[in-house]
């Protein structure tokens, strides 16, 4: 049995865990991060990434060599398509903000490079099995290495950053993973295709045939989604059928077609855990909450959690007391629920539920018109999409 002593034990080397490790390092607080995956798995788990301006500000301060501004794409708006026409939401003109399209695995690569540079203690292919002694001042993470060796991490604090399927959610919320939950009666069928962007910005299309999103990865690879039944098999449609369906749902833009090299089905869920804290253990990111992808909020809410928890741990170790640790849950939930609402709102405004009545449909299109026809409406959407100011964020000098 190997025993390690650290101040903060972090379960999960995703964006939340790795960013927290970098932030704590700057405060002079030690941490050990474990993750069951290999480095290749972490770097290659392809996920969406829309970074809000506040997220970029945090990366600028904490991960100075990040590539979001150079390898990512700055988007100053999106297009909402309905009734056969496009309606642009001009973020820059409405709220003076933009977002960056920069996939999550690229953020992870940047964070791992920063971690390497500071010789961070990150142990991969280590599986967390349990956290014990949560009623004491030295909780312990019990883990197993890839060689089957037991590893014990003795900490002051444990941070659960191991996502929806990790062990942390249940350690804080009980085996039933108590919380607030919503499932949607539709999913997204996603493709990656070798094609140039069909439009300069993302298109969110609410057509009579269902929703479609035309997103991007880079100059040669595009990411696109069709609203579908959650049970739809990925091979249900031929490539030609897929393209014809996309084009029918996005009539205002001629789509650039290319070979389709990946297909997947994404389920839609909204979830907020009942508790974000159990004694010295705290939840951040997807272990604490889940949003459907429509609002592009996932990683940004995780970063907002980490900013608040970092502030609380900084105050604790600097002798400033535990007021921020004690208010972490309440503070984090404010933004978590705003992001829940925004994601839910975008999702329900843009998708036709399978049982949608003609009343529901006409009301929904009127909602889209209410948003796009008025500056106040467009501004409301732009504010939510580009994100709200992070609470507890003061840029840290390097
Ligand atoms: C994506 O590019 O995968 C993407 C972009 C925006 C979203 C969701 C997904 O709202």
XYZ file of C-alpha atoms and ligand atoms in Angstrom:
408
model
C 0.000 0.000 0.000
C 1.356 3.401 -1.011
C 0.209 6.390 1.038
C 0.485 9.976 -0.223
C -0.228 13.071 1.859
C -1.530 16.186 0.128
C -3.717 19.145 0.960
C -6.349 18.645 -1.745
C -7.052 15.273 -3.346
C -8.801 15.657 -6.690
C -10.689 12.769 -8.300
C -10.865 13.309 -12.068
C -8.473 14.851 -14.619
C -11.127 16.541 -16.727
C -11.277 20.299 -17.276
C -12.553 20.968 -13.732
C -9.975 18.833 -11.898
C -6.992 19.917 -13.986
C -7.908 23.602 -13.826
C -8.371 23.434 -10.057
C -4.924 21.818 -9.746
C -3.374 24.716 -11.701
C -5.207 27.333 -9.646
C -4.247 25.739 -6.318
C -0.601 25.566 -7.402
C -0.662 29.351 -7.830
C -1.970 29.684 -4.289
C 0.805 27.459 -2.948
C -1.671 24.690 -2.084
C -0.622 21.132 -2.877
C -2.868 18.731 -4.753
C -2.804 15.246 -6.208
C -5.080 14.425 -9.154
C -6.061 10.882 -10.046
C -7.988 9.580 -13.036
C -8.810 6.103 -14.209
C -8.178 6.965 -17.886
C -4.937 6.994 -19.890
C -3.524 10.261 -21.193
C -4.565 9.289 -24.747
C -8.151 8.690 -23.559
C -8.227 12.098 -21.893
C -6.738 13.908 -24.882
C -8.939 12.154 -27.400
C -12.384 12.247 -25.790
C -13.898 14.583 -28.353
C -16.427 16.921 -26.816
C -17.928 20.218 -27.824
C -16.396 23.370 -26.578
C -17.876 26.802 -26.583
C -15.822 28.949 -24.219
C -17.428 32.031 -22.746
C -15.387 35.199 -22.428
C -15.076 34.659 -18.635
C -13.709 31.163 -19.235
C -11.114 32.609 -21.620
C -10.183 35.208 -18.979
C -9.539 32.432 -16.460
C -7.456 30.460 -18.985
C -5.454 33.599 -19.832
C -4.529 34.028 -16.170
C -4.010 30.398 -15.177
C -2.880 28.592 -18.346
C -0.985 31.360 -20.168
C 0.089 29.112 -23.054
C -3.432 27.944 -23.863
C -4.292 27.978 -27.575
C -7.971 28.952 -27.463
C -7.289 32.374 -28.950
C -4.955 31.070 -31.668
C -6.216 27.576 -32.525
C -9.828 28.293 -31.539
C -12.341 30.363 -33.465
C -13.848 33.576 -32.176
C -17.582 33.752 -32.898
C -19.385 37.044 -32.501
C -22.847 35.622 -33.004
C -25.053 32.684 -33.903
C -27.917 32.253 -36.330
C -31.386 31.040 -35.338
C -33.270 29.577 -38.323
C -37.040 29.155 -38.358
C -39.794 29.725 -40.893
C -37.216 29.180 -43.629
C -35.140 32.239 -42.736
C -32.032 32.987 -40.678
C -32.055 35.476 -37.775
C -28.630 36.538 -36.538
C -27.960 37.173 -32.862
C -25.043 39.613 -32.921
C -23.308 39.062 -29.553
C -20.678 41.704 -30.114
C -23.215 44.437 -30.967
C -25.713 43.383 -28.285
C -23.497 42.713 -25.266
C -19.926 43.463 -26.410
C -18.895 39.816 -25.953
C -17.924 36.878 -28.103
C -17.427 33.143 -27.532
C -14.627 30.864 -28.700
C -15.212 27.569 -30.427
C -12.420 25.454 -28.965
C -13.145 21.781 -28.272
C -12.791 20.501 -24.745
C -10.042 17.986 -25.556
C -7.871 20.884 -26.784
C -8.393 22.613 -23.431
C -7.344 19.358 -21.747
C -4.188 19.141 -23.859
C -3.308 22.726 -22.819
C -3.961 21.936 -19.147
C -1.820 18.786 -19.287
C 1.059 20.725 -20.880
C 0.819 23.274 -18.040
C 0.714 20.442 -15.487
C 3.818 18.832 -17.034
C 5.656 22.162 -16.867
C 5.114 22.428 -13.115
C 5.771 18.732 -12.500
C 2.274 18.269 -11.165
C 1.402 15.097 -9.272
C -1.178 13.652 -11.642
C -1.630 9.910 -11.507
C -3.412 8.388 -14.459
C -4.805 4.868 -14.800
C -5.559 5.064 -11.081
C -9.121 4.147 -10.128
C -10.768 5.758 -7.121
C -12.780 3.107 -5.253
C -13.967 4.987 -2.183
C -13.463 8.017 0.019
C -13.457 7.307 3.754
C -13.159 9.275 6.989
C -15.312 12.114 5.637
C -16.301 12.850 9.240
C -12.675 13.579 10.180
C -10.131 16.292 9.307
C -8.129 13.847 7.157
C -10.370 12.114 4.641
C -8.708 9.392 2.545
C -9.193 8.480 -1.094
C -8.771 4.737 -1.566
C -7.629 3.847 -5.060
C -6.022 1.125 -7.166
C -3.209 1.607 -9.697
C -3.184 -0.021 -13.114
C -0.951 -2.765 -11.680
C -3.572 -3.521 -9.045
C -1.568 -1.888 -6.228
C -3.586 -0.145 -3.509
C -2.988 3.617 -3.234
C -4.226 5.814 -0.420
C -4.334 9.620 -0.598
C -4.652 11.326 2.773
C -5.938 14.899 2.348
C -7.442 17.892 4.079
C -10.075 18.187 1.337
C -11.378 15.915 -1.412
C -12.746 17.319 -4.667
C -15.047 15.193 -6.810
C -14.406 16.180 -10.437
C -15.057 12.783 -11.990
C -18.110 13.585 -14.058
C -21.555 12.083 -14.337
C -20.440 8.479 -13.972
C -17.729 8.864 -11.315
C -17.959 7.761 -7.690
C -18.108 11.273 -6.221
C -21.745 12.096 -6.926
C -22.917 9.136 -4.805
C -20.350 9.818 -2.045
C -21.928 13.229 -1.517
C -25.556 12.447 -2.397
C -26.051 8.820 -1.367
C -26.394 5.691 -3.475
C -29.577 7.039 -5.091
C -27.656 10.108 -6.243
C -30.350 12.442 -4.978
C -30.963 15.565 -7.002
C -33.147 17.493 -9.407
C -33.563 15.688 -12.694
C -35.145 16.222 -16.072
C -35.096 13.945 -19.102
C -36.109 15.065 -22.606
C -38.082 12.968 -25.104
C -35.497 13.517 -27.860
C -31.776 13.204 -28.488
C -29.194 14.444 -31.009
C -27.810 12.335 -33.789
C -24.333 13.799 -34.351
C -21.919 13.474 -37.261
C -18.373 14.552 -37.995
C -17.793 15.226 -41.667
C -14.834 16.208 -43.799
C -16.114 19.448 -45.210
C -15.416 23.149 -44.946
C -17.758 25.278 -42.798
C -21.135 25.829 -44.443
C -21.530 29.173 -42.686
C -19.218 31.469 -40.724
C -21.142 30.951 -37.459
C -23.188 28.203 -35.804
C -26.733 27.715 -37.084
C -29.446 26.563 -34.669
C -32.407 25.570 -36.860
C -35.934 24.913 -35.571
C -37.604 23.411 -38.625
C -40.941 21.691 -39.095
C -38.962 18.442 -39.400
C -37.183 18.926 -36.086
C -34.086 20.722 -34.821
C -30.666 20.782 -36.498
C -27.376 22.370 -35.413
C -24.628 23.178 -37.889
C -21.436 23.510 -35.861
C -17.755 23.365 -36.721
C -14.466 21.904 -35.610
C -11.980 23.510 -38.003
C -11.470 24.424 -41.685
C -11.829 20.832 -42.839
C -14.018 19.096 -40.225
C -17.587 19.988 -39.389
C -19.810 18.827 -36.529
C -23.569 18.675 -37.099
C -26.555 17.360 -35.164
C -30.126 16.318 -35.998
C -32.842 16.020 -33.385
C -33.780 12.330 -33.233
C -35.493 9.665 -31.167
C -33.257 8.668 -28.207
C -33.484 5.029 -29.333
C -32.423 5.715 -32.943
C -29.612 3.323 -34.016
C -26.582 5.241 -35.384
C -26.768 3.345 -38.694
C -30.473 3.985 -39.284
C -29.826 6.426 -42.149
C -27.560 6.323 -45.208
C -25.155 9.209 -45.784
C -27.393 10.600 -48.531
C -30.443 10.433 -46.276
C -28.529 12.242 -43.543
C -27.473 15.048 -45.889
C -30.947 15.421 -47.351
C -32.419 15.604 -43.852
C -29.911 18.259 -42.757
C -30.568 20.322 -45.869
C -34.348 20.043 -45.424
C -34.031 21.313 -41.834
C -31.678 24.167 -42.753
C -33.268 25.573 -45.929
C -31.768 29.065 -45.567
C -28.160 27.870 -46.094
C -26.675 25.547 -48.681
C -24.728 22.956 -46.688
C -21.262 21.791 -47.737
C -21.284 18.000 -47.881
C -18.385 15.627 -47.281
C -17.592 12.095 -46.136
C -19.167 11.297 -42.756
C -16.556 9.654 -40.514
C -18.282 9.549 -37.137
C -21.874 9.064 -35.998
C -23.191 9.107 -32.450
C -26.382 9.673 -30.448
C -26.308 12.123 -27.531
C -28.938 11.807 -24.807
C -30.394 14.931 -23.270
C -30.492 15.315 -19.524
C -30.629 18.117 -17.017
C -29.472 17.339 -13.470
C -28.408 19.221 -10.352
C -27.222 17.195 -7.351
C -29.057 17.740 -4.074
C -25.761 18.444 -2.278
C -22.385 19.728 -3.463
C -20.637 19.046 -0.144
C -20.226 16.237 2.345
C -17.950 17.461 5.157
C -14.488 18.005 3.628
C -15.573 16.703 0.184
C -16.837 19.049 -2.568
C -18.305 18.425 -6.029
C -17.427 20.483 -9.127
C -18.461 20.258 -12.798
C -20.361 17.323 -14.245
C -20.187 15.339 -11.005
C -22.498 18.015 -9.570
C -24.667 18.882 -12.579
C -25.453 18.083 -16.194
C -26.921 20.277 -18.931
C -28.194 19.353 -22.383
C -25.765 20.545 -25.083
C -28.073 23.113 -26.693
C -26.850 26.015 -24.581
C -23.157 25.035 -24.949
C -22.690 25.641 -21.221
C -21.126 22.436 -19.803
C -17.456 23.382 -19.490
C -18.188 26.991 -18.553
C -20.279 26.040 -15.519
C -17.508 23.676 -14.430
C -14.980 26.525 -14.610
C -17.330 28.770 -12.582
C -17.508 26.086 -9.839
C -13.725 25.756 -9.769
C -13.232 29.527 -9.458
C -15.469 29.555 -6.369
C -13.901 26.495 -4.763
C -10.403 27.854 -5.387
C -11.342 31.090 -3.632
C -12.734 29.134 -0.673
C -9.617 26.955 -0.339
C -7.324 29.981 -0.730
C -9.095 31.761 2.149
C -8.975 28.641 4.294
C -5.220 28.135 3.881
C -4.447 31.847 4.134
C -6.082 31.917 7.564
C -9.045 33.884 6.265
C -11.571 31.473 7.737
C -14.086 29.084 6.206
C -16.933 31.412 5.281
C -16.388 30.759 1.543
C -16.137 27.005 2.065
C -19.396 27.173 4.000
C -21.113 29.218 1.284
C -19.604 27.308 -1.688
C -22.728 25.264 -2.333
C -25.073 28.236 -2.117
C -22.763 30.464 -4.188
C -22.162 27.868 -6.922
C -25.847 26.980 -7.217
C -26.753 30.511 -8.332
C -24.837 30.183 -11.607
C -25.513 26.448 -11.911
C -29.270 27.114 -11.936
C -28.956 30.045 -14.336
C -27.083 27.765 -16.726
C -29.728 25.074 -16.157
C -32.432 27.523 -17.065
C -30.625 28.807 -20.150
C -29.923 25.295 -21.449
C -33.475 24.166 -20.750
C -34.888 27.297 -22.387
C -32.797 27.009 -25.580
C -33.609 23.294 -25.750
C -37.360 23.638 -25.332
C -37.612 26.684 -27.604
C -35.781 24.974 -30.475
C -37.058 21.362 -30.318
C -40.479 19.973 -31.111
C -41.407 17.338 -28.508
C -42.840 14.198 -30.171
C -46.280 14.953 -28.710
C -46.226 18.659 -29.587
C -49.742 19.953 -30.293
C -50.503 22.642 -32.884
C -50.989 25.033 -29.965
C -47.551 24.164 -28.537
C -45.973 24.535 -31.948
C -47.429 27.940 -32.734
C -46.565 29.200 -29.256
C -42.980 27.998 -29.654
C -42.538 29.756 -33.007
C -44.021 32.905 -31.445
C -41.398 32.580 -28.691
C -38.644 32.473 -31.309
C -40.157 35.558 -32.971
C -40.420 37.335 -29.633
C -36.714 36.755 -29.112
C -35.486 37.615 -32.607
C -37.843 40.538 -33.372
C -36.886 42.563 -30.309
C -33.536 43.922 -29.239
C -34.359 43.065 -25.619
C -35.072 39.476 -26.657
C -31.877 39.148 -28.676
C -29.922 40.686 -25.843
C -31.360 38.233 -23.322
C -30.197 35.338 -25.489
C -26.793 36.935 -26.150
C -26.181 37.519 -22.434
C -26.983 33.933 -21.547
C -25.006 32.420 -24.430
C -21.860 34.482 -23.881
C -22.229 33.904 -20.148
C -22.505 35.822 -16.932
C -19.588 37.238 -14.969
C -17.948 34.654 -12.704
C -18.517 35.239 -8.999
C -15.358 35.125 -6.903
C -12.949 35.744 -9.774
C -9.996 38.039 -9.292
C -7.183 37.567 -11.779
C -4.185 36.007 -10.038
C -0.724 37.401 -10.783
C 1.636 34.791 -12.168
C -20.544 21.373 -30.942
O -19.793 21.955 -31.734
O -20.404 20.162 -30.719
C -21.637 22.125 -30.279
C -21.698 23.494 -30.444
C -22.723 24.207 -29.840
C -23.658 23.554 -29.069
C -23.587 22.191 -28.881
C -22.568 21.461 -29.484
O -24.673 24.272 -28.509
